[in-house]
CSV table of C-alpha atoms and ligand atoms in Angstrom, one decimal:
chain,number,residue,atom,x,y,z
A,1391,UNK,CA,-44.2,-29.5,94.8
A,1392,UNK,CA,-43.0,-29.0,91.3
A,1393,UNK,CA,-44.4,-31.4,88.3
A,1394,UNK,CA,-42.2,-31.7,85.2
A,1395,UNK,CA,-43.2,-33.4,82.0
A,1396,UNK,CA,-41.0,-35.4,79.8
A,1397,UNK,CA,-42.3,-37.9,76.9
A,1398,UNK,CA,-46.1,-39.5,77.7
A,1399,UNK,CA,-45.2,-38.9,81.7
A,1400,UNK,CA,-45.8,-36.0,84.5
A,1401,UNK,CA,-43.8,-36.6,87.8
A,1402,UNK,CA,-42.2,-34.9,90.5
A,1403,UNK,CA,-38.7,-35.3,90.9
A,1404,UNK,CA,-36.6,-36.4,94.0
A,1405,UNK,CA,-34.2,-33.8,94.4
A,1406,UNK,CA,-30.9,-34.0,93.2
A,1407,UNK,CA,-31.6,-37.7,91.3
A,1408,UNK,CA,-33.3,-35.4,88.5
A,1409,UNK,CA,-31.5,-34.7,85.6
A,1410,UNK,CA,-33.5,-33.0,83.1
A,1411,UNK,CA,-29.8,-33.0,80.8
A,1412,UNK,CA,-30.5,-37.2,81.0
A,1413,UNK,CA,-33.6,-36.8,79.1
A,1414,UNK,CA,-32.0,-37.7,75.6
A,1415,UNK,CA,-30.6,-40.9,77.3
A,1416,UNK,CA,-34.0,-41.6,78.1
A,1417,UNK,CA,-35.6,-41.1,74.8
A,1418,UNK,CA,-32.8,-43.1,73.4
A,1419,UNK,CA,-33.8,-45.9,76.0
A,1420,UNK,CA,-37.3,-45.7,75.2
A,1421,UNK,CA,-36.5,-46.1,71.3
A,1422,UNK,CA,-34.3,-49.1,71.6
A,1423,UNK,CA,-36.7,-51.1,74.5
A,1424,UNK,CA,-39.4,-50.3,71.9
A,1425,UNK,CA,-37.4,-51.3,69.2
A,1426,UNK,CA,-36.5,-54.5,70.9
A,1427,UNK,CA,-40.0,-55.4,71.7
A,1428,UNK,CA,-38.9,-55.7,74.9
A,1429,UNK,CA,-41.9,-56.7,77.6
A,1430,UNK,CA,-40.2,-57.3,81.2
A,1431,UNK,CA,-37.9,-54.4,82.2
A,1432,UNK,CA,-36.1,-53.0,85.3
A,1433,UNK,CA,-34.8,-50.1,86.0
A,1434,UNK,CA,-32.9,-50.8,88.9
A,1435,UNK,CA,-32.0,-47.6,90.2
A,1436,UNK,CA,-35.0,-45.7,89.6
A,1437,UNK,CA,-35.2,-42.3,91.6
A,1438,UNK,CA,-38.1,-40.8,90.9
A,1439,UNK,CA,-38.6,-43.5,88.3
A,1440,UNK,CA,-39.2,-41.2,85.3
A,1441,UNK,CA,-37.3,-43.9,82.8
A,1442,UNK,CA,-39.0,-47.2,83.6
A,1443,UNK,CA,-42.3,-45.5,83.5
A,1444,UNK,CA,-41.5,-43.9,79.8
A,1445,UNK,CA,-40.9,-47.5,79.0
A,1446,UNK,CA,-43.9,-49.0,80.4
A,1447,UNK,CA,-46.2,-46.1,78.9
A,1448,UNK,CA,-44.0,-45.4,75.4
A,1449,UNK,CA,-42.2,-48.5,74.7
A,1450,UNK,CA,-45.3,-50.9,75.4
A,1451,UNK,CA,-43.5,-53.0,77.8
A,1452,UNK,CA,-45.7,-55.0,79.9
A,1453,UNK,CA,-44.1,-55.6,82.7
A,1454,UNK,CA,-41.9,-52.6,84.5
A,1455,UNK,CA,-39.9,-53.3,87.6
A,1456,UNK,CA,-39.0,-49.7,89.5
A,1457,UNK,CA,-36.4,-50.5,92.0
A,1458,UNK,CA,-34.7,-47.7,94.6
A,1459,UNK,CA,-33.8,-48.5,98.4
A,1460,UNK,CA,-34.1,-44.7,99.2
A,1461,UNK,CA,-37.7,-44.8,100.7
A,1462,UNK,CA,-38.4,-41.6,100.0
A,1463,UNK,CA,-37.0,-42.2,96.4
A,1464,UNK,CA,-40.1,-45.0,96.2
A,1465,UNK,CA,-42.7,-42.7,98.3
A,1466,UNK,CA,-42.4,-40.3,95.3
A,1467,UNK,CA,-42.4,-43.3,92.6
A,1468,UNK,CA,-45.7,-44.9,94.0
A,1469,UNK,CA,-47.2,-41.6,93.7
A,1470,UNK,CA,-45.8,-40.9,90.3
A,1471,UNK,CA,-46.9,-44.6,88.9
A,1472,UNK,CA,-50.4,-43.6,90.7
A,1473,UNK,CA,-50.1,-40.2,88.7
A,1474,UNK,CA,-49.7,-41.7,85.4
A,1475,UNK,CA,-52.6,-44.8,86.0
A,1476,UNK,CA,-49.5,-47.5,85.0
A,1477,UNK,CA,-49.4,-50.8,87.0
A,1478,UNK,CA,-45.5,-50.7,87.4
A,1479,UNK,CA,-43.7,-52.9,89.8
A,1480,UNK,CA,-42.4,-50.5,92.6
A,1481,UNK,CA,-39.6,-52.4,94.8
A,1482,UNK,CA,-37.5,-51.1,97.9
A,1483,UNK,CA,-34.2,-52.9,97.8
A,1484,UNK,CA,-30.8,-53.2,97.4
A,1485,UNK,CA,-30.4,-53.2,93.5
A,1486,UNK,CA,-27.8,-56.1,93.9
A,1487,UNK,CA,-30.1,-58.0,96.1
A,1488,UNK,CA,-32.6,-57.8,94.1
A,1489,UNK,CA,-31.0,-58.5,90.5
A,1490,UNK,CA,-29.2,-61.5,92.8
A,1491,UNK,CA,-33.3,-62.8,93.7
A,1492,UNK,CA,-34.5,-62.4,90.1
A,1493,UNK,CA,-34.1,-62.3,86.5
A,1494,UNK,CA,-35.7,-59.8,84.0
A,1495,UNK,CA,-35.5,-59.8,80.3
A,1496,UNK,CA,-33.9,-56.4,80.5
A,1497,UNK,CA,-31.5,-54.7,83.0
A,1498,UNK,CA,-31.1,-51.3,83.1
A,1499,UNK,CA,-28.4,-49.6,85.0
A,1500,UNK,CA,-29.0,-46.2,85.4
A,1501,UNK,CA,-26.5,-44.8,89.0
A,1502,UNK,CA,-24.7,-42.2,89.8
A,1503,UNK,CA,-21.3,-42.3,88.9
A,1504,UNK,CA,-20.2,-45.6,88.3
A,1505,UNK,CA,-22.3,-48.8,87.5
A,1506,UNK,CA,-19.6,-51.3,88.6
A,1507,UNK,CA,-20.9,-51.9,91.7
A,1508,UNK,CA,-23.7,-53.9,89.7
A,1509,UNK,CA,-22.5,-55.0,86.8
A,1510,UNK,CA,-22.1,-58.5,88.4
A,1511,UNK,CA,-25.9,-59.0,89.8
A,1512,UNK,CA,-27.1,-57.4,87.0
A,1513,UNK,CA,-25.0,-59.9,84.6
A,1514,UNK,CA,-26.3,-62.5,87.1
A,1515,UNK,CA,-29.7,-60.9,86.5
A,1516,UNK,CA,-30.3,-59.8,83.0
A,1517,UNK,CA,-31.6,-62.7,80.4
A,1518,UNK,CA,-31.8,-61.2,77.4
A,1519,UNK,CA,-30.2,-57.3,77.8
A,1520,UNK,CA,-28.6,-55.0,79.9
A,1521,UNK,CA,-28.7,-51.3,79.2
A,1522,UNK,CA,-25.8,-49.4,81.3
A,1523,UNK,CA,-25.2,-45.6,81.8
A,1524,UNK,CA,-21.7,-44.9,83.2
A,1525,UNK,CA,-21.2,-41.2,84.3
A,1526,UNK,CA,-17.9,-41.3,86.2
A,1527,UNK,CA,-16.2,-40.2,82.2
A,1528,UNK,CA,-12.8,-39.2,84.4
A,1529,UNK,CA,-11.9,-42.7,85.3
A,1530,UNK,CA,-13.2,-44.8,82.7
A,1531,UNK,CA,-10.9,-42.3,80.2
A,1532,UNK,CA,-8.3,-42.6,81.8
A,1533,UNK,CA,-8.2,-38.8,83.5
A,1534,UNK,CA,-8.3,-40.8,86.8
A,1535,UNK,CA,-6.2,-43.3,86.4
A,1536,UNK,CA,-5.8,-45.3,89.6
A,1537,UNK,CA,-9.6,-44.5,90.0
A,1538,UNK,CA,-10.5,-46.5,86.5
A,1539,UNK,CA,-8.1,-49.1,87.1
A,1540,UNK,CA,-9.9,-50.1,91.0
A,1541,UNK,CA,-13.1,-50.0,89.0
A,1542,UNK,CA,-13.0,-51.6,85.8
A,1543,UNK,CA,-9.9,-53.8,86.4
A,1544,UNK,CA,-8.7,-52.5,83.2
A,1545,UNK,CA,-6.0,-49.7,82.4
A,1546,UNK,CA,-7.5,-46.8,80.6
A,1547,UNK,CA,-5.3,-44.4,78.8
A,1548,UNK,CA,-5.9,-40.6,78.5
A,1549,UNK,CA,-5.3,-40.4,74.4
A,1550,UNK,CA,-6.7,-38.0,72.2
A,1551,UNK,CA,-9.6,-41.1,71.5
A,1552,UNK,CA,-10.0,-40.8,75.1
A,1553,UNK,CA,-13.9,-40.8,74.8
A,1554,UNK,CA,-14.4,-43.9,72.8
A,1555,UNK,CA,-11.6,-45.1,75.6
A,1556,UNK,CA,-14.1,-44.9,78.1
A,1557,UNK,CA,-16.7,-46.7,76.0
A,1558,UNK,CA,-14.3,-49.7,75.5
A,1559,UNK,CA,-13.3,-50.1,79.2
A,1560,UNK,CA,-17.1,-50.0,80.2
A,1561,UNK,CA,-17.8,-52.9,77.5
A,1562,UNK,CA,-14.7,-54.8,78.6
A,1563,UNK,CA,-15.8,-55.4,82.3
A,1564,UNK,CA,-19.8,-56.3,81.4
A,1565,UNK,CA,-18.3,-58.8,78.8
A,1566,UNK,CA,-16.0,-60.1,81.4
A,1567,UNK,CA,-18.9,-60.5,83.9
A,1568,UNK,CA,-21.2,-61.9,81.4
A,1569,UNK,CA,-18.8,-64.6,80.2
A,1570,UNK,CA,-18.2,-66.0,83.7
A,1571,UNK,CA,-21.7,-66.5,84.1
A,1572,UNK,CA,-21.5,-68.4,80.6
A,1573,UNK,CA,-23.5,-65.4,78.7
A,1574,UNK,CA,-22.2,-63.7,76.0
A,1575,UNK,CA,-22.2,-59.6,75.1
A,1576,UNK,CA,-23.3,-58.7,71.4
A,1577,UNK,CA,-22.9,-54.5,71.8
A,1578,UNK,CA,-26.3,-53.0,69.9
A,1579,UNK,CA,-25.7,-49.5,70.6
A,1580,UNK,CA,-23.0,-47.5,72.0
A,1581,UNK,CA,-22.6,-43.7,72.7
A,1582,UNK,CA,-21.0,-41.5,74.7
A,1583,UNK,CA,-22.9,-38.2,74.7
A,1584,UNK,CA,-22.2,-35.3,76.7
A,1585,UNK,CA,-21.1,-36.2,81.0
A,1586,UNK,CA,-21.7,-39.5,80.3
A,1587,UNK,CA,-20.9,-43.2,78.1
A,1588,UNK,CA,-24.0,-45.3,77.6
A,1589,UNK,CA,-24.1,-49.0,76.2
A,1590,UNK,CA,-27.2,-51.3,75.1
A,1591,UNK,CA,-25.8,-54.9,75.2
A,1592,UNK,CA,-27.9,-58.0,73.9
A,1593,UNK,CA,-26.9,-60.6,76.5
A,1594,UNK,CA,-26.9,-64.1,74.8
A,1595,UNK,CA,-26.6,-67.6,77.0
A,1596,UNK,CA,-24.1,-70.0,76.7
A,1597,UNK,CA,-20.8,-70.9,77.3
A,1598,UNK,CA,-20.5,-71.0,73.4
A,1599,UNK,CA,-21.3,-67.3,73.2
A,1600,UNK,CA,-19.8,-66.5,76.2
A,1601,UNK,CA,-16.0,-67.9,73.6
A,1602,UNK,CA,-16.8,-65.7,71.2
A,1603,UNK,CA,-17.4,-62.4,72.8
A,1604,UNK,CA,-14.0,-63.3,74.7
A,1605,UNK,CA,-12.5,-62.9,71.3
A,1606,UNK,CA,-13.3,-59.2,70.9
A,1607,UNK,CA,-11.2,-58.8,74.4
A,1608,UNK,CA,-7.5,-57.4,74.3
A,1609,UNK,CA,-5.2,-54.7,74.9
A,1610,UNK,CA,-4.4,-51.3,72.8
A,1611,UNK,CA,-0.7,-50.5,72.6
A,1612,UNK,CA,-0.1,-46.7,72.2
A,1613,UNK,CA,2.7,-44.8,71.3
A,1614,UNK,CA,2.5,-41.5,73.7
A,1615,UNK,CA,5.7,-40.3,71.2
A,1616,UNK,CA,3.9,-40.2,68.1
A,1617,UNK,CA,0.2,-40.9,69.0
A,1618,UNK,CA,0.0,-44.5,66.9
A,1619,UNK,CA,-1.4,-47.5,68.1
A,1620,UNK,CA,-1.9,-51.3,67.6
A,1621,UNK,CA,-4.6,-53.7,69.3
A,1622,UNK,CA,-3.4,-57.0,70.9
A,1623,UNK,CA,-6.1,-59.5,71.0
A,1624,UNK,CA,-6.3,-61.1,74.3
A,1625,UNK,CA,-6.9,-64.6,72.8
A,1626,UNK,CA,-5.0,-64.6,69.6
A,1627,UNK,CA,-0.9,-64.8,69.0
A,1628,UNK,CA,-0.3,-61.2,68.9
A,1629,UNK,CA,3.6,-60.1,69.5
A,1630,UNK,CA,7.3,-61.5,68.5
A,1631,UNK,CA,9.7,-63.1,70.8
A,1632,UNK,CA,12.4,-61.1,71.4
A,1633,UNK,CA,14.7,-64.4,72.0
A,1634,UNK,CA,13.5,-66.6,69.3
A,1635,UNK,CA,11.7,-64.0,66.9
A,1636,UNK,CA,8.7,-66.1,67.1
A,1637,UNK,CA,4.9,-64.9,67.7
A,1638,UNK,CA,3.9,-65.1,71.0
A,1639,UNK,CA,0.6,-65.4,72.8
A,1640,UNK,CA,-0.4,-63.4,76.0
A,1641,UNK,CA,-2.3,-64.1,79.0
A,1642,UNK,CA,-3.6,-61.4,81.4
A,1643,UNK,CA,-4.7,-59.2,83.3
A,1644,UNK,CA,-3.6,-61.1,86.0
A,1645,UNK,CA,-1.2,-60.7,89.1
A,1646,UNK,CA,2.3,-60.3,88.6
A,1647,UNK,CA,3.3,-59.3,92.5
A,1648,UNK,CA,4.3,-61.7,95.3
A,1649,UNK,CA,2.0,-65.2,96.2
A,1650,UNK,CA,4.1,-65.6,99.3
A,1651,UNK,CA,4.7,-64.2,102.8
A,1652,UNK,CA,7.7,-66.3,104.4
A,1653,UNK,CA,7.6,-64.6,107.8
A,1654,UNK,CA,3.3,-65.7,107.8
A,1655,UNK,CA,4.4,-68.9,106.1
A,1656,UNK,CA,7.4,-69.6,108.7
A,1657,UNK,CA,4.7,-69.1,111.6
A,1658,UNK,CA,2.1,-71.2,110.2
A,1659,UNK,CA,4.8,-73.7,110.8
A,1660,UNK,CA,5.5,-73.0,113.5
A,1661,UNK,CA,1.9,-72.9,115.0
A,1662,UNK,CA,0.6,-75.9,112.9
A,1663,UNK,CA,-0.2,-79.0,113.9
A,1664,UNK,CA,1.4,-80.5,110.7
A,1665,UNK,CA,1.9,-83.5,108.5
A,1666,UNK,CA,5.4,-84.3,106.6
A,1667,UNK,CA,3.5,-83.3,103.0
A,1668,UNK,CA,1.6,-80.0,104.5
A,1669,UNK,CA,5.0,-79.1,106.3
A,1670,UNK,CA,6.5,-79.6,102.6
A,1671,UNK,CA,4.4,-78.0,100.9
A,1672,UNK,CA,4.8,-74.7,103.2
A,1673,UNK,CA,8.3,-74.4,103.2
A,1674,UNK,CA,8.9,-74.7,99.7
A,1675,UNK,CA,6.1,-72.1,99.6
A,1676,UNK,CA,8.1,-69.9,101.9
A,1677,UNK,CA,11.6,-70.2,99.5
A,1678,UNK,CA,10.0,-70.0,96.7
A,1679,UNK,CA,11.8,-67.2,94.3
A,1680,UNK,CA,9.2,-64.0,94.0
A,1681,UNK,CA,9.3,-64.2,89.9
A,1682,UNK,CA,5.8,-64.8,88.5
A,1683,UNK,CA,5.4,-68.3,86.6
A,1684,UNK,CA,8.6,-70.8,86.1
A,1685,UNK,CA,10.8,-73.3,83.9
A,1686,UNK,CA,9.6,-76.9,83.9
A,1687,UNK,CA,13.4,-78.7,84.1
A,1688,UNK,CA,12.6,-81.5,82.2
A,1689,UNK,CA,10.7,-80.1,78.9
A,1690,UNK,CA,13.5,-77.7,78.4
A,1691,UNK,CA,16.0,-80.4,78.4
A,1692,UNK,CA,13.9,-82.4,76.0
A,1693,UNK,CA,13.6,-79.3,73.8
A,1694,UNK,CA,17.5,-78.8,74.0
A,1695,UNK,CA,18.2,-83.0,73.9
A,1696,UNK,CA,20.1,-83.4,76.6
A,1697,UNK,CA,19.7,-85.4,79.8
A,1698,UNK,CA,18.6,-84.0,82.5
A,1699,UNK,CA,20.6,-83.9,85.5
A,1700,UNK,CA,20.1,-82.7,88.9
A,1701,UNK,CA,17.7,-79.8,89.6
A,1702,UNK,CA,19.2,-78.8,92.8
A,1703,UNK,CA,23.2,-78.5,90.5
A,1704,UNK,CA,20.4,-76.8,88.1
A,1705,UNK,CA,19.6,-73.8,91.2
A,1706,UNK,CA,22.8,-73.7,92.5
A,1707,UNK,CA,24.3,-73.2,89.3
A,1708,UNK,CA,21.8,-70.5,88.6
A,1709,UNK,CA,22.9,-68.8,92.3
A,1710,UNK,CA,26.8,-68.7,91.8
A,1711,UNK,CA,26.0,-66.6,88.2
A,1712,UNK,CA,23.9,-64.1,90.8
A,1713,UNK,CA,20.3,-65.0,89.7
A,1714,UNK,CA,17.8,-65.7,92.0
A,1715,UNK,CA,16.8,-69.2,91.8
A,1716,UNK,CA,14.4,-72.0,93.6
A,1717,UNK,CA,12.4,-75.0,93.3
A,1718,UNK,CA,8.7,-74.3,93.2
A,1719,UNK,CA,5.8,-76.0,95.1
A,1720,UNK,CA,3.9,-76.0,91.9
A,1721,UNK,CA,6.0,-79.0,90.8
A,1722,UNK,CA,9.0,-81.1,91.2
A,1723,UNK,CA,9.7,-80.2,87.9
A,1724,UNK,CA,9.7,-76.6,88.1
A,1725,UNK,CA,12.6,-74.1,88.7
A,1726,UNK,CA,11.5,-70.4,89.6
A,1727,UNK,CA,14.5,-67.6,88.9
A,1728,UNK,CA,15.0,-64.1,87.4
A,1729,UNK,CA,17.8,-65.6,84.1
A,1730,UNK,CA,16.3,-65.5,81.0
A,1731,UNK,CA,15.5,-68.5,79.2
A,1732,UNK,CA,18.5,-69.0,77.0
A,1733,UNK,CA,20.7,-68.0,79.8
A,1734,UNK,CA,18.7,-70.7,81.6
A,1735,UNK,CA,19.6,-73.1,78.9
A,1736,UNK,CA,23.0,-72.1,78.9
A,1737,UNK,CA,23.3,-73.3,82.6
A,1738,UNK,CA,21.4,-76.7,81.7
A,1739,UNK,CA,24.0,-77.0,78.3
A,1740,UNK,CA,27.2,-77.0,80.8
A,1741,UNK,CA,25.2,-79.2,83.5
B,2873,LIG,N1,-32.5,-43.6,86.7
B,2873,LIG,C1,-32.9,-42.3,87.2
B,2873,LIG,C2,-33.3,-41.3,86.2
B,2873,LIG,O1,-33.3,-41.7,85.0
B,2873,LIG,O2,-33.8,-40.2,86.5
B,2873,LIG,C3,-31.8,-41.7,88.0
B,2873,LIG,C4,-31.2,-42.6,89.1
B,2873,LIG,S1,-30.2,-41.8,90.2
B,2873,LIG,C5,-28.8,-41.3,89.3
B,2873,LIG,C6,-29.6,-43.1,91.2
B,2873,LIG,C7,-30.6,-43.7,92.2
B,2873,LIG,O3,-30.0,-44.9,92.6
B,2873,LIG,C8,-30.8,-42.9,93.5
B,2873,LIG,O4,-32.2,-42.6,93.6
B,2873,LIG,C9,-30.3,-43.8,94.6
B,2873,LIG,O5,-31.1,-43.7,95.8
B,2873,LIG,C10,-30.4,-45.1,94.0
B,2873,LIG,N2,-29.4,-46.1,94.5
B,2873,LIG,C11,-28.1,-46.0,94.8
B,2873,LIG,N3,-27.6,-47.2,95.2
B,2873,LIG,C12,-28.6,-48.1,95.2
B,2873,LIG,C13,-28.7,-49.5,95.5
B,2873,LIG,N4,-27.6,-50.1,95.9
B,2873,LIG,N5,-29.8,-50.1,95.4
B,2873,LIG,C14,-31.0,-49.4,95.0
B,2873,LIG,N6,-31.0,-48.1,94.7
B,2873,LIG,C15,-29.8,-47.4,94.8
């Protein structure tokens, strides 16, 4: 058996989990749970737990969680805390169950390839920081595309910034995960060095907190012509209106694609044991126009001034010009088709 030596600690290694080229991550992760004062830590995917024990002997952190649900992962950690004489916590479990069962002060994500597995129990999990490595550079950079879009939820582009890309997609999903919980994500330190991007976050609770980190969430716009690009706050007014020239505010990501199956629909009726309203309700569903979002009839005539009429003249109208149009289930009100607006108005003007 081989023993290696990095910082205050000697170990043996479990196989291919060591990577000597990680030990500047480490040091960095020793400096800043030091520099933190940081006293209850875990180091959720632990291996041969080399980084949780450099915090528990060189960061002066009093309580260290080693979690791995290999068991021979924790077989060689028990014999490596024994090693070193430090009174580490050594746990076999699913790193998700376990950040789901209890909270630490500090979470640190340390897998191989991509954290986003975790990134919601350890939201979940973390009170006061989470510390996560990301080595899967490819898709978070956008040189995998699809690949960083399944994980992150978040379109990465492969510019020449890529690196700092990869960074910025990372930080966008832990901030999204934080906020639902009601925490908010105040980035401390950020690099991406070498294979892989790594991100120390103070995690702050509140619903209050979890506003204002939403404000630093939005889109980059790039020009693949000439290389330029804008940012686009998620949260803020950003772009003009191409009919009215006016700013405009966007909403997103979210799903643009179809709601509705008619066919499953139709034979849900059929099958069903159903009232008048449910039977509504589905077959309004199962017309329904596949356009994402729709006009509300009556604020649009109020906006114009003129009365409205009949919503149904309104859709058929809409039909004999060749749009697609239908009422929606969403409300009486509501008119789904593929017109613009003024050509919308322009139908409701002659009505
Ligand atoms: N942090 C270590 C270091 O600095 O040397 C390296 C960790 S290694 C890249 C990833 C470890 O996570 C492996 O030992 C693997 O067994 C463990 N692992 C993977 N999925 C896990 C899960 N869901 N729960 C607990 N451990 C897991």
């Amino acid at each position: 058996m081989t023993l290696h030596t990095e910082g205050s600690i000697t170990f043996e290694a479990t196989g291919a989990f060591f990577n000597p080229r990680m030990q500047l991550n480490r040091d960095i992760g020793v400096a800043m749970t030091k520099a933190l004062g940081i006293s209850e830590y875990l180091d959720a995917l632990s291996a041969s737990g080399i980084r949780g024990m450099r915090v528990a002997a060189e960061a002066g952190t009093e309580k260290v969680t080693l979690n791995d649900f290999d068991p021979r992962a924790v077989q060689v950690m028990r014999r490596n805390v024994a090693r070193n004489q430090l009174d580490c916590v050594v746990s076999e479990k699913n790193a998700n169950v376990l950040m789901h069962q209890e909270h630490f002060q500090a979470v640190d994500l340390d897998p191989f390839g991509s954290p986003s597995p975790y990134i919601s129990a350890a939201s979940r999990s973390a009170r006061s920081y989470l510390f996560i490595t990301a080595t899967d550079t490819a898709p978070l950079c956008g040189a995998h595309l699809k690949s960083g879009i399944r994980k992150y939820m978040a379109v990465p582009l492969c510019t020449d910034y890529h690196r700092e890309m990869g960074a910025r997609i990372l930080l966008g999903l832990a901030a999204r995960e934080l906020a639902r919980l009601d925490k908010g994500t105040e980035p401390l330190l950020t690099h991406v060095t070498d294979h892989y991007v790594r991100t120390y976050l103070r995690v702050v609770k509140g619903a209050e907190a979890a506003d204002r980190s939403l404000q630093s969430l939005g889109y980059l716009e790039h020009c693949n012509s000439c290389g330029s690009f804008e940012t686009l706050r998620l949260l803020h007014p950003v772009g003009i209106c191409r009919h009215c020239r006016s700013r405009t505010a966007l909403a997103g990501p979210l799903w643009l694609g179809k709601i509705q199956d008619p066919d499953v629909i139709t034979s849900a009726l059929v099958a069903g044991d159903l009232g008048p309203r449910a039977k509504k309700i589905l077959s309004t569903c199962a017309k329904e126009v596949d356009v994402p979002m729709y006009y509300d009839h009556h604020c649009i005539c109020e906006k114009l001034r003129i009365t409205p009429g009949k919503i149904e003249d309104v859709i058929s109208r809409l039909k004999s010009l060749g749009h697609q149009a239908s009422r929606t289930h969403f409300t009486g009100l509501g008119i789904k088709t593929n017109a613009t607006l003024p050509e919308l108005e322009e139908v409701l003007r002659e009505n």
